[in-house]
Tab-separated table of C-alpha atoms and ligand atoms in Angstrom:
chain	number	residue	atom	x	y	z
A	1	MET	CA	0.000	0.000	0.000
A	2	MET	CA	1.049	3.648	-0.371
A	3	ARG	CA	-0.113	7.101	0.708
A	4	ALA	CA	-1.946	9.331	-1.756
A	5	VAL	CA	-3.966	12.537	-1.581
A	6	GLN	CA	-7.415	12.235	-3.095
A	7	PHE	CA	-10.888	13.786	-3.109
A	8	ASP	CA	-14.309	12.269	-3.614
A	9	ARG	CA	-16.400	15.426	-3.919
A	10	TYR	CA	-15.750	18.817	-5.500
A	11	GLY	CA	-15.137	21.809	-3.286
A	12	ASP	CA	-12.695	23.875	-1.261
A	13	PRO	CA	-9.108	22.699	-0.665
A	14	ASP	CA	-10.202	20.829	2.467
A	15	VAL	CA	-11.866	18.135	0.329
A	16	LEU	CA	-8.318	16.806	-0.207
A	17	TYR	CA	-7.358	14.055	2.226
A	18	VAL	CA	-4.644	11.440	2.626
A	19	ALA	CA	-5.669	7.835	1.942
A	20	GLU	CA	-3.980	4.443	1.731
A	21	ARG	CA	-4.202	3.033	-1.794
A	22	PRO	CA	-2.745	0.003	-3.518
A	23	VAL	CA	0.568	0.639	-5.282
A	24	PRO	CA	-0.440	0.875	-8.975
A	25	GLU	CA	0.935	-1.641	-11.488
A	26	PRO	CA	2.118	-0.404	-14.906
A	27	GLY	CA	0.291	-1.887	-17.888
A	28	PRO	CA	1.587	-2.138	-21.465
A	29	GLY	CA	3.355	1.086	-22.472
A	30	GLN	CA	3.503	2.384	-18.903
A	31	VAL	CA	6.075	2.863	-16.159
A	32	ARG	CA	5.720	3.354	-12.421
A	33	ILE	CA	7.578	6.210	-10.750
A	34	ALA	CA	8.410	6.646	-7.058
A	35	VAL	CA	7.546	10.321	-6.677
A	36	GLU	CA	10.241	12.686	-5.342
A	37	ALA	CA	8.272	15.859	-6.110
A	38	VAL	CA	5.071	16.883	-7.858
A	39	SER	CA	4.062	20.426	-8.787
A	40	VAL	CA	0.680	21.981	-8.027
A	41	GLY	CA	-0.590	23.823	-11.092
A	42	HIS	CA	-3.484	26.206	-11.371
A	43	ALA	CA	-5.447	23.732	-13.506
A	44	GLN	CA	-5.516	21.198	-10.659
A	45	THR	CA	-7.317	23.673	-8.414
A	46	GLN	CA	-9.884	24.134	-11.192
A	47	MET	CA	-10.306	20.351	-11.413
A	48	ARG	CA	-10.895	20.125	-7.665
A	49	ARG	CA	-13.585	22.818	-7.937
A	50	GLU	CA	-15.174	21.266	-11.050
A	51	VAL	CA	-14.445	24.385	-13.077
A	52	PHE	CA	-11.664	22.975	-15.268
A	53	PRO	CA	-12.604	24.227	-18.729
A	54	ALA	CA	-11.304	21.330	-20.825
A	55	PRO	CA	-13.170	18.385	-22.304
A	56	MET	CA	-10.533	15.714	-21.527
A	57	TRP	CA	-11.245	16.043	-17.797
A	58	ARG	CA	-13.395	12.994	-16.995
A	59	PRO	CA	-13.067	12.373	-13.270
A	60	VAL	CA	-13.838	9.099	-11.594
A	61	PHE	CA	-14.032	9.498	-7.824
A	62	PRO	CA	-11.961	9.229	-5.771
A	63	VAL	CA	-9.613	11.435	-7.808
A	64	VAL	CA	-5.851	11.599	-7.265
A	65	LEU	CA	-4.569	14.652	-9.106
A	66	GLY	CA	-1.377	14.905	-11.159
A	67	GLY	CA	1.077	17.515	-12.364
A	68	ASP	CA	4.778	17.720	-13.191
A	69	VAL	CA	6.208	14.679	-11.439
A	70	VAL	CA	9.870	13.861	-10.846
A	71	GLY	CA	11.105	10.570	-9.433
A	72	ARG	CA	12.692	7.214	-10.072
A	73	ILE	CA	11.248	4.354	-12.098
A	74	THR	CA	10.295	1.386	-9.914
A	75	ALA	CA	8.632	-0.853	-12.531
A	76	VAL	CA	8.145	-0.955	-16.304
A	77	GLY	CA	5.218	-2.381	-18.265
A	78	PRO	CA	5.557	-5.390	-20.597
A	79	ASP	CA	6.391	-3.668	-23.888
A	80	VAL	CA	8.396	-0.662	-22.661
A	81	THR	CA	11.875	-0.236	-24.123
A	82	GLY	CA	14.633	2.227	-23.259
A	83	LEU	CA	13.499	2.779	-19.644
A	84	ARG	CA	14.589	0.753	-16.613
A	85	PRO	CA	13.936	0.631	-12.888
A	86	GLY	CA	16.249	3.127	-11.186
A	87	ASP	CA	16.145	5.700	-14.030
A	88	ARG	CA	15.479	9.238	-12.806
A	89	VAL	CA	12.682	10.693	-14.890
A	90	GLY	CA	9.874	13.203	-15.054
A	91	ALA	CA	6.401	13.120	-16.566
A	92	PHE	CA	3.446	15.440	-16.914
A	93	THR	CA	0.242	13.697	-15.959
A	94	LEU	CA	-3.343	14.759	-15.229
A	95	TYR	CA	-3.883	12.051	-12.616
A	96	GLY	CA	-2.297	9.945	-9.936
A	97	ALA	CA	0.819	11.888	-8.912
A	98	TYR	CA	-0.244	13.282	-5.502
A	99	ALA	CA	1.036	9.972	-4.214
A	100	GLU	CA	4.129	8.031	-3.291
A	101	GLN	CA	4.010	6.162	-6.608
A	102	VAL	CA	2.345	6.934	-9.918
A	103	VAL	CA	1.901	5.099	-13.201
A	104	VAL	CA	2.383	7.168	-16.371
A	105	ASP	CA	2.579	6.516	-20.110
A	106	ALA	CA	6.193	5.818	-21.042
A	107	VAL	CA	5.962	8.108	-24.108
A	108	THR	CA	5.466	11.109	-21.800
A	109	VAL	CA	8.614	10.392	-19.767
A	110	VAL	CA	11.668	12.655	-19.968
A	111	PRO	CA	15.071	12.019	-18.375
A	112	VAL	CA	15.916	14.094	-15.297
A	113	PRO	CA	19.629	14.596	-14.559
A	114	GLU	CA	20.820	13.449	-11.134
A	115	GLU	CA	22.264	16.885	-10.297
A	116	LEU	CA	18.889	18.652	-10.424
A	117	ASP	CA	17.004	19.150	-7.178
A	118	ALA	CA	13.685	17.285	-7.448
A	119	ALA	CA	11.441	20.247	-6.562
A	120	GLU	CA	13.285	22.539	-8.979
A	121	ALA	CA	13.268	19.873	-11.687
A	122	ALA	CA	9.493	19.649	-11.341
A	123	VAL	CA	9.145	22.200	-14.134
A	124	LEU	CA	10.978	20.021	-16.640
A	125	PRO	CA	8.336	17.523	-17.784
A	126	GLY	CA	5.445	19.987	-18.201
A	127	THR	CA	5.588	23.592	-17.012
A	128	GLY	CA	8.924	24.434	-18.601
A	129	LEU	CA	8.201	22.531	-21.804
A	130	ILE	CA	4.929	24.422	-22.140
A	131	ALA	CA	6.877	27.686	-21.766
A	132	LEU	CA	9.340	26.572	-24.440
A	133	GLY	CA	6.605	25.192	-26.688
A	134	ILE	CA	4.547	28.385	-26.679
A	135	LEU	CA	7.643	30.415	-27.574
A	136	ARG	CA	8.449	27.999	-30.437
A	137	THR	CA	4.837	28.033	-31.609
A	138	GLY	CA	4.871	31.825	-31.473
A	139	GLN	CA	8.056	31.814	-33.626
A	140	LEU	CA	9.845	34.393	-31.512
A	141	ARG	CA	12.621	36.154	-33.435
A	142	LYS	CA	15.581	37.970	-31.929
A	143	GLY	CA	14.826	41.567	-30.996
A	144	GLU	CA	11.053	41.117	-30.844
A	145	THR	CA	8.794	42.240	-28.016
A	146	VAL	CA	7.033	39.530	-25.988
A	147	LEU	CA	4.130	39.960	-23.578
A	148	VAL	CA	3.911	37.159	-20.975
A	149	HIS	CA	0.662	37.025	-19.023
A	150	ALA	CA	0.788	35.729	-15.415
A	151	ALA	CA	4.550	36.268	-15.611
A	152	ALA	CA	5.170	35.320	-11.967
A	153	GLY	CA	3.308	32.012	-12.238
A	154	GLY	CA	4.583	28.524	-13.001
A	155	VAL	CA	4.668	28.670	-16.798
A	156	GLY	CA	5.080	32.457	-16.838
A	157	HIS	CA	8.312	32.704	-14.831
A	158	ILE	CA	10.005	30.132	-17.069
A	159	ALA	CA	8.645	31.785	-20.236
A	160	VAL	CA	10.124	35.146	-19.206
A	161	GLN	CA	13.572	33.574	-18.768
A	162	LEU	CA	13.355	31.583	-22.007
A	163	ALA	CA	12.235	34.637	-23.977
A	164	ARG	CA	15.215	36.530	-22.595
A	165	ALA	CA	17.582	33.647	-23.413
A	166	ALA	CA	16.161	33.466	-26.952
A	167	GLY	CA	17.098	37.102	-27.595
A	168	ALA	CA	13.804	38.921	-27.185
A	169	GLY	CA	14.352	42.663	-27.434
A	170	GLN	CA	11.789	43.503	-24.783
A	171	VAL	CA	9.956	41.247	-22.340
A	172	ILE	CA	6.837	42.652	-20.703
A	173	GLY	CA	4.925	40.724	-18.067
A	174	THR	CA	1.558	41.025	-16.393
A	175	ALA	CA	0.919	40.131	-12.764
A	176	GLY	CA	-1.824	40.890	-10.298
A	177	ALA	CA	0.148	41.804	-7.156
A	178	ALA	CA	3.118	44.019	-6.311
A	179	ASP	CA	5.376	41.194	-5.067
A	180	LYS	CA	4.638	39.222	-8.233
A	181	ARG	CA	5.525	42.185	-10.429
A	182	GLU	CA	8.801	42.585	-8.548
A	183	PHE	CA	9.513	38.848	-8.852
A	184	ALA	CA	8.845	38.898	-12.612
A	185	ARG	CA	11.339	41.748	-12.959
A	186	THR	CA	13.991	39.722	-11.129
A	187	THR	CA	13.459	36.812	-13.533
A	188	GLY	CA	14.163	39.072	-16.527
A	189	ALA	CA	11.075	41.091	-17.451
A	190	ASP	CA	11.892	44.660	-18.502
A	191	ALA	CA	8.520	45.903	-17.307
A	192	VAL	CA	5.528	44.348	-15.590
A	193	VAL	CA	2.059	45.812	-15.678
A	194	ASP	CA	-0.911	45.151	-13.443
A	195	HIS	CA	-3.554	43.498	-15.609
A	196	ARG	CA	-6.143	44.409	-12.962
A	197	SER	CA	-5.784	48.012	-13.995
A	198	PRO	CA	-8.353	48.951	-16.667
A	199	ASP	CA	-5.521	50.659	-18.556
A	200	TRP	CA	-3.136	47.694	-18.656
A	201	ALA	CA	-3.348	47.278	-22.428
A	202	ASP	CA	-2.693	50.991	-22.982
A	203	GLU	CA	0.321	50.717	-20.673
A	204	VAL	CA	1.708	47.845	-22.747
A	205	ARG	CA	1.067	49.767	-25.953
A	206	GLU	CA	2.949	52.742	-24.536
A	207	LEU	CA	5.858	50.525	-23.407
A	208	THR	CA	6.166	49.274	-27.001
A	209	GLY	CA	6.194	52.761	-28.458
A	210	GLY	CA	2.610	52.410	-29.700
A	211	ARG	CA	3.341	49.339	-31.871
A	212	GLY	CA	2.161	46.537	-29.588
A	213	PRO	CA	3.922	43.224	-28.790
A	214	ASP	CA	5.095	40.907	-31.560
A	215	LEU	CA	4.194	37.892	-29.466
A	216	ILE	CA	1.664	37.399	-26.652
A	217	LEU	CA	1.717	34.273	-24.468
A	218	ASP	CA	-1.757	33.924	-22.988
A	219	GLY	CA	-2.644	31.334	-20.336
A	220	VAL	CA	-5.505	33.436	-18.969
A	221	GLY	CA	-7.967	33.668	-21.868
A	222	ALA	CA	-11.366	35.355	-22.190
A	223	GLU	CA	-11.261	39.155	-21.990
A	224	VAL	CA	-7.458	39.227	-21.742
A	225	LEU	CA	-7.252	37.266	-24.994
A	226	HIS	CA	-9.734	39.583	-26.632
A	227	GLN	CA	-7.705	42.625	-25.623
A	228	GLY	CA	-4.518	40.862	-26.698
A	229	ILE	CA	-5.677	40.494	-30.298
A	230	ASP	CA	-6.297	44.206	-30.412
A	231	LEU	CA	-2.905	44.901	-28.847
A	232	LEU	CA	-0.773	42.771	-31.226
A	233	ALA	CA	1.677	44.520	-33.548
A	234	PRO	CA	1.187	44.030	-37.309
A	235	GLY	CA	2.431	40.506	-38.041
A	236	GLY	CA	2.088	39.712	-34.351
A	237	ARG	CA	1.237	36.261	-32.947
A	238	LEU	CA	-0.903	35.358	-29.951
A	239	VAL	CA	-0.501	31.865	-28.500
A	240	PHE	CA	-3.364	30.749	-26.247
A	241	TYR	CA	-2.444	27.870	-23.926
A	242	GLY	CA	-4.711	27.977	-20.880
A	243	SER	CA	-7.787	29.450	-19.232
A	244	SER	CA	-6.779	30.411	-15.716
A	245	GLY	CA	-9.554	32.988	-16.052
A	246	GLY	CA	-11.911	29.978	-16.098
A	247	GLU	CA	-13.644	30.471	-19.441
A	248	LEU	CA	-13.226	28.689	-22.752
A	249	GLU	CA	-15.425	31.003	-24.780
A	250	ILE	CA	-13.842	34.234	-25.841
A	251	PRO	CA	-16.000	37.280	-26.199
A	252	ARG	CA	-17.224	37.771	-29.754
A	253	VAL	CA	-14.255	38.765	-31.897
A	254	SER	CA	-14.817	40.455	-35.221
A	255	VAL	CA	-12.751	38.973	-38.046
A	256	MET	CA	-11.904	42.589	-38.768
A	257	ALA	CA	-9.688	42.404	-35.660
A	258	LEU	CA	-7.364	40.138	-37.674
A	259	ILE	CA	-6.940	42.211	-40.833
A	260	GLY	CA	-3.971	44.000	-39.301
A	261	ILE	CA	-2.129	40.713	-40.123
A	262	LYS	CA	-2.537	39.080	-36.744
A	263	TYR	CA	-2.125	35.376	-36.027
A	264	VAL	CA	-3.976	33.648	-33.209
A	265	THR	CA	-3.147	30.050	-32.380
A	266	GLY	CA	-3.292	27.565	-29.523
A	267	PHE	CA	-0.932	25.180	-27.801
A	268	ALA	CA	-1.208	21.983	-25.756
A	269	LEU	CA	1.827	20.049	-24.601
A	270	SER	CA	0.406	16.724	-25.778
A	271	ALA	CA	-0.369	18.201	-29.210
A	272	TRP	CA	3.240	19.428	-29.425
A	273	ARG	CA	4.692	16.042	-28.368
A	274	ILE	CA	2.513	14.044	-30.763
A	275	GLY	CA	2.266	16.529	-33.637
A	276	ARG	CA	5.812	17.884	-33.735
A	277	PRO	CA	7.935	15.171	-32.087
A	278	HIS	CA	11.301	16.452	-33.371
A	279	GLU	CA	10.664	19.967	-32.087
A	280	TYR	CA	9.399	18.521	-28.774
A	281	GLU	CA	12.453	16.297	-28.312
A	282	ALA	CA	14.795	19.173	-29.159
A	283	GLY	CA	12.852	21.231	-26.607
A	284	VAL	CA	13.345	18.606	-23.885
A	285	ALA	CA	17.108	18.565	-24.554
A	286	GLU	CA	17.356	22.359	-24.638
A	287	LEU	CA	15.363	22.943	-21.456
A	288	THR	CA	17.331	20.256	-19.608
A	289	ARG	CA	20.596	21.931	-20.629
A	290	LEU	CA	19.354	25.394	-19.591
A	291	LEU	CA	18.263	24.089	-16.174
A	292	VAL	CA	21.509	22.182	-15.595
A	293	ASP	CA	23.599	25.191	-16.698
A	294	GLY	CA	21.561	27.443	-14.411
A	295	GLN	CA	20.610	29.742	-17.309
A	296	VAL	CA	16.985	29.072	-16.446
A	297	LYS	CA	16.088	28.892	-12.772
A	298	SER	CA	13.008	27.193	-11.498
A	299	ALA	CA	11.564	29.095	-8.526
A	300	VAL	CA	10.036	26.934	-5.810
A	301	HIS	CA	7.585	29.061	-3.845
A	302	ALA	CA	6.882	26.349	-1.252
A	303	ARG	CA	7.842	22.713	-0.673
A	304	LEU	CA	5.100	21.009	1.275
A	305	PRO	CA	4.620	17.399	2.361
A	306	LEU	CA	1.816	15.467	0.700
A	307	GLU	CA	-0.475	15.822	3.717
A	308	ARG	CA	-0.404	19.617	3.260
A	309	ALA	CA	-1.843	19.441	-0.271
A	310	ALA	CA	-4.835	21.548	0.830
A	311	GLU	CA	-2.460	24.341	1.886
A	312	ALA	CA	-0.699	24.072	-1.487
A	313	HIS	CA	-4.031	24.477	-3.288
A	314	THR	CA	-4.951	27.430	-1.070
A	315	ILE	CA	-1.731	29.239	-2.045
A	316	VAL	CA	-2.331	28.641	-5.758
A	317	GLU	CA	-5.993	29.664	-5.581
A	318	ALA	CA	-5.013	32.837	-3.769
A	319	ARG	CA	-2.754	33.508	-6.783
A	320	ALA	CA	0.066	34.028	-4.253
A	321	GLN	CA	2.745	31.761	-5.764
A	322	LEU	CA	6.021	33.103	-7.091
A	323	GLY	CA	6.970	30.261	-9.426
A	324	ARG	CA	5.833	26.794	-8.397
A	325	VAL	CA	4.324	25.185	-5.301
A	326	VAL	CA	5.632	21.624	-4.964
A	327	LEU	CA	4.500	18.609	-2.918
A	328	ILE	CA	7.116	16.229	-1.538
A	329	PRO	CA	5.727	12.771	-0.634
B	401	NAP	N1	-1.477	24.025	-22.868
B	401	NAP	C1	-1.052	23.098	-22.023
B	401	NAP	O1	-0.546	22.035	-22.409
B	401	NAP	C2	-1.200	23.340	-20.565
B	401	NAP	C3	-0.915	22.328	-19.642
B	401	NAP	C4	-1.060	22.613	-18.286
B	401	NAP	C5	-1.477	23.854	-17.867
B	401	NAP	N2	-1.769	24.807	-18.807
B	401	NAP	C6	-2.247	26.141	-18.437
B	401	NAP	O2	-1.140	26.991	-18.239
B	401	NAP	C7	-1.588	28.127	-17.493
B	401	NAP	C8	-0.574	28.427	-16.410
B	401	NAP	O3	-0.565	27.342	-15.505
B	401	NAP	P1	0.214	27.440	-14.136
B	401	NAP	O4	-0.090	26.196	-13.390
B	401	NAP	O5	1.623	27.812	-14.406
B	401	NAP	O6	-0.557	28.605	-13.404
B	401	NAP	P2	0.008	29.921	-12.698
B	401	NAP	O7	0.425	30.885	-13.735
B	401	NAP	O8	0.996	29.526	-11.656
B	401	NAP	O9	-1.310	30.436	-11.993
B	401	NAP	C9	-2.324	31.026	-12.773
B	401	NAP	C10	-2.198	32.555	-12.731
B	401	NAP	O10	-3.092	33.109	-13.674
B	401	NAP	C11	-3.369	34.435	-13.276
B	401	NAP	N3	-4.788	34.729	-13.430
B	401	NAP	C12	-5.296	35.682	-14.252
B	401	NAP	N4	-6.626	35.715	-14.175
B	401	NAP	C13	-6.986	34.780	-13.275
B	401	NAP	C14	-8.241	34.363	-12.744
B	401	NAP	N5	-9.413	34.895	-13.143
B	401	NAP	N6	-8.243	33.374	-11.810
B	401	NAP	C15	-7.094	32.814	-11.400
B	401	NAP	N7	-5.875	33.176	-11.886
B	401	NAP	C16	-5.826	34.148	-12.811
B	401	NAP	C17	-2.930	34.544	-11.812
B	401	NAP	O11	-1.747	35.336	-11.787
B	401	NAP	P3	-1.911	36.913	-11.473
B	401	NAP	O12	-2.539	36.998	-10.125
B	401	NAP	O13	-0.542	37.434	-11.544
B	401	NAP	O14	-2.810	37.397	-12.546
B	401	NAP	C18	-2.623	33.135	-11.412
B	401	NAP	O15	-1.637	33.058	-10.405
B	401	NAP	C19	-2.969	27.751	-16.931
B	401	NAP	O16	-3.953	28.380	-17.716
B	401	NAP	C20	-3.018	26.248	-17.145
B	401	NAP	O17	-4.323	25.750	-17.273
B	401	NAP	C21	-1.632	24.574	-20.126
């Protein structure tokens, strides 16, 4: 048996509780990982509240949530090649990782170097790859201006650093609190605006000399996305990758908003891995190197034991995290 954190009804963070569960067995194409660290993303708090705006979320109670998991393989399924018990790996999984052991699909596994701290490495399999993938999808060119929404958050703080490392001319962030704006500046943003201000888009326009950003990375959606299309520079790209604002529908957008040669696209990590495997694999190698070299730093806001998962969710729901909140079984 093993310890896991689960919930069997939707609600506030206190629906999460520790339970004893059987150690899961990997089936064909799967591996089991002994969890060293698992990150708590914003989406998991939406799942717990039943407000996760994505169709692939089909919960079966009791639910054990997932995230970016780092650990060591303890068992491999029948037809898995290239992975062995003892390998240190990471994976990004929707389910099962708030636990001492988790089973994941082997195709989602990435190697994690021994020298990386587990909690810091818990951006490698998902959060950091999303940040890299949205920059690749947005085809950032040297010298361009990038706007990163939620720049102090999990994906955001890595995206700011990667944009900087990729030669962006100007990196502008948004964040909803003073400490988060300060934090985003320390990670490399030239300027950070408060998106709660009704004038935030005008402030960004002014910071770009009236032109607007060449690339917008949007994990918030809804009204922010709407305003972003308007804000884009001619030839600019907006990459939508998440709805932390909680809505999938965007307010009605006139096609006339696009005639200024504006590109709007979306990104999901699984779509990147399956649809552009070479780019994904190159991304895994690049991000690993940047983390090992220390050129990209993963900020761990809090390291909490599994039994304090409710506290971890409370921090994330309060939008208080600078970087990532991580659970350590
Ligand atoms: N495409 C993919 O493959 C993929 C996979 C996993 C997750 N995601 C998405 O990536 C995004 C970032 O995830 P993360 O875990 O790193 O989250 P995060 O950025 O650490 O947290 C979300 C942040 O969004 C901002 N926000 C703006 N409006 C909000 C609202 N109405 N309610 C709550 N927060 C709001 C908050 O920052 P401020 O207070 O500074 O505004 C909040 O801290 C999420 O949308 C998530 O669903 C995408």
